[in-house]
mmCIF file of C-alpha atoms in Angstrom:
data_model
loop_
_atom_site.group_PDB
_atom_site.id
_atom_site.type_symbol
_atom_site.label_atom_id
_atom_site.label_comp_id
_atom_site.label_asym_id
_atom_site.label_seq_id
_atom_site.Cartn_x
_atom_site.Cartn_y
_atom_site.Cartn_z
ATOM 1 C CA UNK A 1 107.038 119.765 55.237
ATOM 2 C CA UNK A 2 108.930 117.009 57.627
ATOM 3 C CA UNK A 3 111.912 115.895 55.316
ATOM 4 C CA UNK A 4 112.069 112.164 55.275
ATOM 5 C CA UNK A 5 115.876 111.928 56.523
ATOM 6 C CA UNK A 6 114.195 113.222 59.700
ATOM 7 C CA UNK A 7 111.554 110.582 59.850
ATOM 8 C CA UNK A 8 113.592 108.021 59.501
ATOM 9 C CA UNK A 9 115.668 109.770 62.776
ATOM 10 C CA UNK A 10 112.514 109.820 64.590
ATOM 11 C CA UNK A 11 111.290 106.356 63.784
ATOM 12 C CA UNK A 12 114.370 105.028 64.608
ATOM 13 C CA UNK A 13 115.024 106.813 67.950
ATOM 14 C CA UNK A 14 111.480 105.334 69.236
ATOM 15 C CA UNK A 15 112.410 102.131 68.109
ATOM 16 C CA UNK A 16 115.243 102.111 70.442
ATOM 17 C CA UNK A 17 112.781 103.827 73.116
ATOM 18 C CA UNK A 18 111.141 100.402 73.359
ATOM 19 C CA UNK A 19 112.229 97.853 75.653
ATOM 20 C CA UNK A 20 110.144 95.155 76.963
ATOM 21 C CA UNK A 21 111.279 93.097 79.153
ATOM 22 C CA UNK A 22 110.180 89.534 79.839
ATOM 23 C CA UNK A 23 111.321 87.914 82.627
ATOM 24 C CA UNK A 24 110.230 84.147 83.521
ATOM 25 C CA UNK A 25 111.161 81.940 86.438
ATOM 26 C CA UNK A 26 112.548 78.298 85.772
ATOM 27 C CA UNK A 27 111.953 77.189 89.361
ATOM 28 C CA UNK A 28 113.784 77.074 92.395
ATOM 29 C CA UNK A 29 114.812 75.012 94.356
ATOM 30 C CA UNK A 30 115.266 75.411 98.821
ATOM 31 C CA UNK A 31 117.507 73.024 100.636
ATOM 32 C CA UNK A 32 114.961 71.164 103.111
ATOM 33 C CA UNK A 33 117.807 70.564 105.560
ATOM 34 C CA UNK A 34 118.461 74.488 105.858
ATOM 35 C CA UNK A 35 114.697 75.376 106.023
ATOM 36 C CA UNK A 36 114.208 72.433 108.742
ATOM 37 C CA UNK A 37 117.174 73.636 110.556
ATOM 38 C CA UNK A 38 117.443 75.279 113.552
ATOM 39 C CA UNK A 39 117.047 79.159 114.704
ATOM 40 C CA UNK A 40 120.351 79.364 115.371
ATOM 41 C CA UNK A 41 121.653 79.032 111.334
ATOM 42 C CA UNK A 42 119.060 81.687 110.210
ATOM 43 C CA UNK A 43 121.021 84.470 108.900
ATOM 44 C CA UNK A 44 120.299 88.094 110.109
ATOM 45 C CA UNK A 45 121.417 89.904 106.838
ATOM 46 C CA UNK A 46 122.212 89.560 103.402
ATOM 47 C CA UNK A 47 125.122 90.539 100.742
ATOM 48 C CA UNK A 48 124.151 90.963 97.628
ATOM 49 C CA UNK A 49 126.723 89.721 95.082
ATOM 50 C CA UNK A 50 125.845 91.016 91.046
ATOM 51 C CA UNK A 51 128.700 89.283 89.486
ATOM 52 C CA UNK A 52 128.825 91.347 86.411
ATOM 53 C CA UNK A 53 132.157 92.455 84.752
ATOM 54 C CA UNK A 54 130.103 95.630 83.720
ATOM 55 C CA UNK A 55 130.997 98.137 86.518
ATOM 56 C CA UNK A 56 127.998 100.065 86.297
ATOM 57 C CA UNK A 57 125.615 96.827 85.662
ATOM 58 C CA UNK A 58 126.737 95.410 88.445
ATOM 59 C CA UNK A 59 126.352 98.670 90.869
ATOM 60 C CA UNK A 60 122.807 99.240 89.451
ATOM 61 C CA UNK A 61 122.008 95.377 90.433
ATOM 62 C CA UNK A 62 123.549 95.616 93.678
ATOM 63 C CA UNK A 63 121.678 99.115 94.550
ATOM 64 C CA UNK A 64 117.924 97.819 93.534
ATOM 65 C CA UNK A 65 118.318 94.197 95.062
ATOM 66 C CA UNK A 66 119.240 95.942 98.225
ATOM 67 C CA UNK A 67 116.596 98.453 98.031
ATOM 68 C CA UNK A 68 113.985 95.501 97.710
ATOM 69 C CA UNK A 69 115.389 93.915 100.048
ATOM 70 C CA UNK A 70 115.018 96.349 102.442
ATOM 71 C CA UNK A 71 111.172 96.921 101.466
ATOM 72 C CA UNK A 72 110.468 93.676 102.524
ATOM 73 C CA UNK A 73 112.751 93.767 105.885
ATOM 74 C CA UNK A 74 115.757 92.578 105.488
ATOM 75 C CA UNK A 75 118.927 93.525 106.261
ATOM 76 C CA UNK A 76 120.876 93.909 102.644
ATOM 77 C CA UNK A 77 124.505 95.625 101.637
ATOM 78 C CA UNK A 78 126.200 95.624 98.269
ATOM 79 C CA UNK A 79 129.067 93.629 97.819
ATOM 80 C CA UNK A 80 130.734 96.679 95.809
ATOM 81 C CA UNK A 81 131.094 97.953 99.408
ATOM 82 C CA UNK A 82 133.264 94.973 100.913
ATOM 83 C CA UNK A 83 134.808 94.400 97.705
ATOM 84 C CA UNK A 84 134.927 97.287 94.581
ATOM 85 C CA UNK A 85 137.267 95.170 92.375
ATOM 86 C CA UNK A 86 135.303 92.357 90.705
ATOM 87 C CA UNK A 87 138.640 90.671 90.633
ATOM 88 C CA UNK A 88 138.628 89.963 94.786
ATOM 89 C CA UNK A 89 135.613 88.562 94.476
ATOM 90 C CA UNK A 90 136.553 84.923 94.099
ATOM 91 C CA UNK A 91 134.485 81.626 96.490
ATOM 92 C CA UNK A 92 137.973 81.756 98.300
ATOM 93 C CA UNK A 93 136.888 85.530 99.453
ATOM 94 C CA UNK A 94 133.023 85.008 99.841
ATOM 95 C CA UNK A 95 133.792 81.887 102.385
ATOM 96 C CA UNK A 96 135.740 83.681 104.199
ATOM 97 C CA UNK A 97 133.134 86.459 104.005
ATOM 98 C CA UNK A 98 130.564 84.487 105.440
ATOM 99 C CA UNK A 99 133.451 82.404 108.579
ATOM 100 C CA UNK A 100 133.839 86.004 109.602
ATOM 101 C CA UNK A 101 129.842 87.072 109.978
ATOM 102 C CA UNK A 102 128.312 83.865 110.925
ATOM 103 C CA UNK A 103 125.010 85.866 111.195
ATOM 104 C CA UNK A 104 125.363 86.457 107.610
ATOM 105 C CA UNK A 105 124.497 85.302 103.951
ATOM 106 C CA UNK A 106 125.454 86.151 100.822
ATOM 107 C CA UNK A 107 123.468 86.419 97.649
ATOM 108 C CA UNK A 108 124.739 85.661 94.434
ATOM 109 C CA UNK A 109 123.122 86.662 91.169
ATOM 110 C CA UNK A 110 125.125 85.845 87.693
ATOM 111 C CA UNK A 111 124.132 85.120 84.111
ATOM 112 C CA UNK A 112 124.992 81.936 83.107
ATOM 113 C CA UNK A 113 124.536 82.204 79.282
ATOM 114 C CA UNK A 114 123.737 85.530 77.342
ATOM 115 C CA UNK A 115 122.641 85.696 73.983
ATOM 116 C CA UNK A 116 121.878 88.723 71.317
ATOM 117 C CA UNK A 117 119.922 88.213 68.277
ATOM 118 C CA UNK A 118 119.946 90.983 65.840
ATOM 119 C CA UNK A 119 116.514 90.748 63.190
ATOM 120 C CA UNK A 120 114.694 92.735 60.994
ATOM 121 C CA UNK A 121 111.970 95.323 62.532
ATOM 122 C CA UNK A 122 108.465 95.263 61.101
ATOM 123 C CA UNK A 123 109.177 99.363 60.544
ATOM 124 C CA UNK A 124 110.087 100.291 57.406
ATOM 125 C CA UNK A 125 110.505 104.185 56.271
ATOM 126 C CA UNK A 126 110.483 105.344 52.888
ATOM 127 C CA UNK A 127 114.274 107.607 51.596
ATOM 128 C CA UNK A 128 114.254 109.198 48.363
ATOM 129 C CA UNK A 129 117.854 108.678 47.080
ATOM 130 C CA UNK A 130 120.206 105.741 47.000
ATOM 131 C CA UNK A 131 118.547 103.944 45.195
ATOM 132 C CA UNK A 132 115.124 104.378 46.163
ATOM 133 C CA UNK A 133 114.209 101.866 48.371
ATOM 134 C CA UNK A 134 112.838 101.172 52.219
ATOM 135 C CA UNK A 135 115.018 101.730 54.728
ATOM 136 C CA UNK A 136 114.762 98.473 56.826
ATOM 137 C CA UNK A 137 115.346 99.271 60.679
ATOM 138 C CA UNK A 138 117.532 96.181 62.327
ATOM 139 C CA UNK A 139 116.747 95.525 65.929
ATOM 140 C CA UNK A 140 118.458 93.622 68.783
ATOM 141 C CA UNK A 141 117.381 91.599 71.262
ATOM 142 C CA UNK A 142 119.525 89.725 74.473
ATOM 143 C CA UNK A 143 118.346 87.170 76.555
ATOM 144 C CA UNK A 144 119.857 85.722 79.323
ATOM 145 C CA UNK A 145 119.595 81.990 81.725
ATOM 146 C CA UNK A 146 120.071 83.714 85.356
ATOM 147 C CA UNK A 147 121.250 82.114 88.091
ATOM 148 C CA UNK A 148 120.338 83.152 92.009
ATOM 149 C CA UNK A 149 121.499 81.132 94.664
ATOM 150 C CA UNK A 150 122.084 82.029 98.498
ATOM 151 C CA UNK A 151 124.855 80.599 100.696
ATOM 152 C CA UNK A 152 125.061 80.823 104.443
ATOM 153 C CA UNK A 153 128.151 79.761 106.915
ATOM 154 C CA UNK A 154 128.503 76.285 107.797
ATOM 155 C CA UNK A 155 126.367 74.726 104.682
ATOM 156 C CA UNK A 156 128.838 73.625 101.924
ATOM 157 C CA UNK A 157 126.434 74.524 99.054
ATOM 158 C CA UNK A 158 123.780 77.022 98.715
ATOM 159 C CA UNK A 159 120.246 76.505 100.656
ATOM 160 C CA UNK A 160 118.009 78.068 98.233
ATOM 161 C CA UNK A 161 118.635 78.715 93.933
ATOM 162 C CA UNK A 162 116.617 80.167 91.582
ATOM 163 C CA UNK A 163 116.978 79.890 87.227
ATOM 164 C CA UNK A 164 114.909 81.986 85.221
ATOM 165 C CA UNK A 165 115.067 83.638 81.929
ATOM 166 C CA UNK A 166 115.109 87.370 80.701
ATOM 167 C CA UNK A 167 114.638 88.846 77.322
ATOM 168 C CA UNK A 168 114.731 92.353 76.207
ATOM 169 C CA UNK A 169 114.361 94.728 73.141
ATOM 170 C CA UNK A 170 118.290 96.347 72.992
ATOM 171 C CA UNK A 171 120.355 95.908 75.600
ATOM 172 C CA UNK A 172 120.025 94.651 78.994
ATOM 173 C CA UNK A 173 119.729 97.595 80.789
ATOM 174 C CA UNK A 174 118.867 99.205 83.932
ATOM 175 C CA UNK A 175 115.384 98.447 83.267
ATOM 176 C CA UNK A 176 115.862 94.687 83.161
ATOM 177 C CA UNK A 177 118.426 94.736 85.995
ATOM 178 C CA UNK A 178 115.706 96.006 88.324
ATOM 179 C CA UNK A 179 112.740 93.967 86.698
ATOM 180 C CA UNK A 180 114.948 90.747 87.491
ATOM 181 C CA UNK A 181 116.113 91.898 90.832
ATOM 182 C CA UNK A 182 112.476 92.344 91.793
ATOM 183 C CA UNK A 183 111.593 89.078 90.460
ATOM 184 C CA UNK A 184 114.060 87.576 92.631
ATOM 185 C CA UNK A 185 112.426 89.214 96.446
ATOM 186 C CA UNK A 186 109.422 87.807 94.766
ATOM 187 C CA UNK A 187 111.061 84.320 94.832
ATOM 188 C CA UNK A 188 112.205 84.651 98.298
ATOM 189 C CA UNK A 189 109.013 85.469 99.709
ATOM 190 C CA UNK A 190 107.100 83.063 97.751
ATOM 191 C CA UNK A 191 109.703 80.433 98.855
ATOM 192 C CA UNK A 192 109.775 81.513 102.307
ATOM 193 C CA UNK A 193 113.034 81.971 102.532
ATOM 194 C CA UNK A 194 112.510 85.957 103.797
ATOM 195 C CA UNK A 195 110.125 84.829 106.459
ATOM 196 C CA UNK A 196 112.556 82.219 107.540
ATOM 197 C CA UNK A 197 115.175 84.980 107.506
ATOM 198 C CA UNK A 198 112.259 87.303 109.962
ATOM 199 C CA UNK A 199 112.091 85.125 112.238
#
């Protein structure tokens, strides 16, 4: 017979298996001027900025926006390439990025607000022993308001931004990162913004 101590192991382990994640777009928003302007300011590649202080968040972002990116045939790098410390990467460096590779643009993706929410799961497994009640199983949830915007040389702001919001079961994970980065290729297309750059 299955001891309860190991039910409860099991029934929490595929509680943590689970991790949903819901991603929905808040709109976006493209510069007319830029996407009226002439062939001459369409950039010919991209640099992906995940401006994460999680090292390995921000290399999984990087990695998948690129590789989507790519699908859809454009010219992508990670950022973690030109600059490995977070702490270079400040507007000061990015401008000067983009003055020195006028056929460029860079893509910045960042979280503006994060939240985690900690509540009670509907699972409940039966202990004999301290006192002789339910185990109740807490679960945690993060959200998160993201912010993509793309900047290209010569325009003081950025042409095209993007809001949207993501929630997930446990952390925010490589799951989400490349849900979300996904979601934002999407926007570009739909936006026209990757035709404009195919041009």
């Amino acid at each position: 017979m299955i001891s309860r101590k190991i039910l409860f192991l099991c029934a929490l382990f595929f509680s943590g298996c689970a991790s949903p994640v819901e991603l929905e777009s808040l709109g976006s928003v493209n510069d007319p001027g830029w996407s009226s302007a002439s062939e001459g300011d369409v950039p010919a590649r991209f640099l992906v900025v995940g401006y994460a202080y999680d090292a390995d968040k921000r290399a999984a972002f990087e990695t998948a926006m690129v590789a989507d990116l790519r699908a859809a045939g454009v010219l992508a790098e990670a950022s973690m390439e030109h600059f490995p410390d977070l702490r270079d990467l400040e507007i000061s460096a990015l401008i000067d990025y983009l003055e020195a590779s006028p056929d460029a643009a860079v893509l910045v993706a960042r979280a503006l607000v994060v939240t985690q929410e900690r509540y009670r799961s509907e699972h409940r497994v039966s202990l004999s022993g301290l006192l002789s009640e339910d185990a109740v199983i807490w679960e945690v949830a993060q959200g998160a308001l993201l912010q993509a915007s793309l900047y290209v040389p010569g325009w003081p702001k950025a042409v095209w931004w993007e809001h949207a919001r993501l929630s997930v079961q446990r952390d925010i994970g490589m799951e989400a990162l490349g849900a979300y980065a996904e979601d934002v290729v999407r926007s570009l297309v739909r936006d026209g913004v990757i035709a404009r750059q195919e041009d």
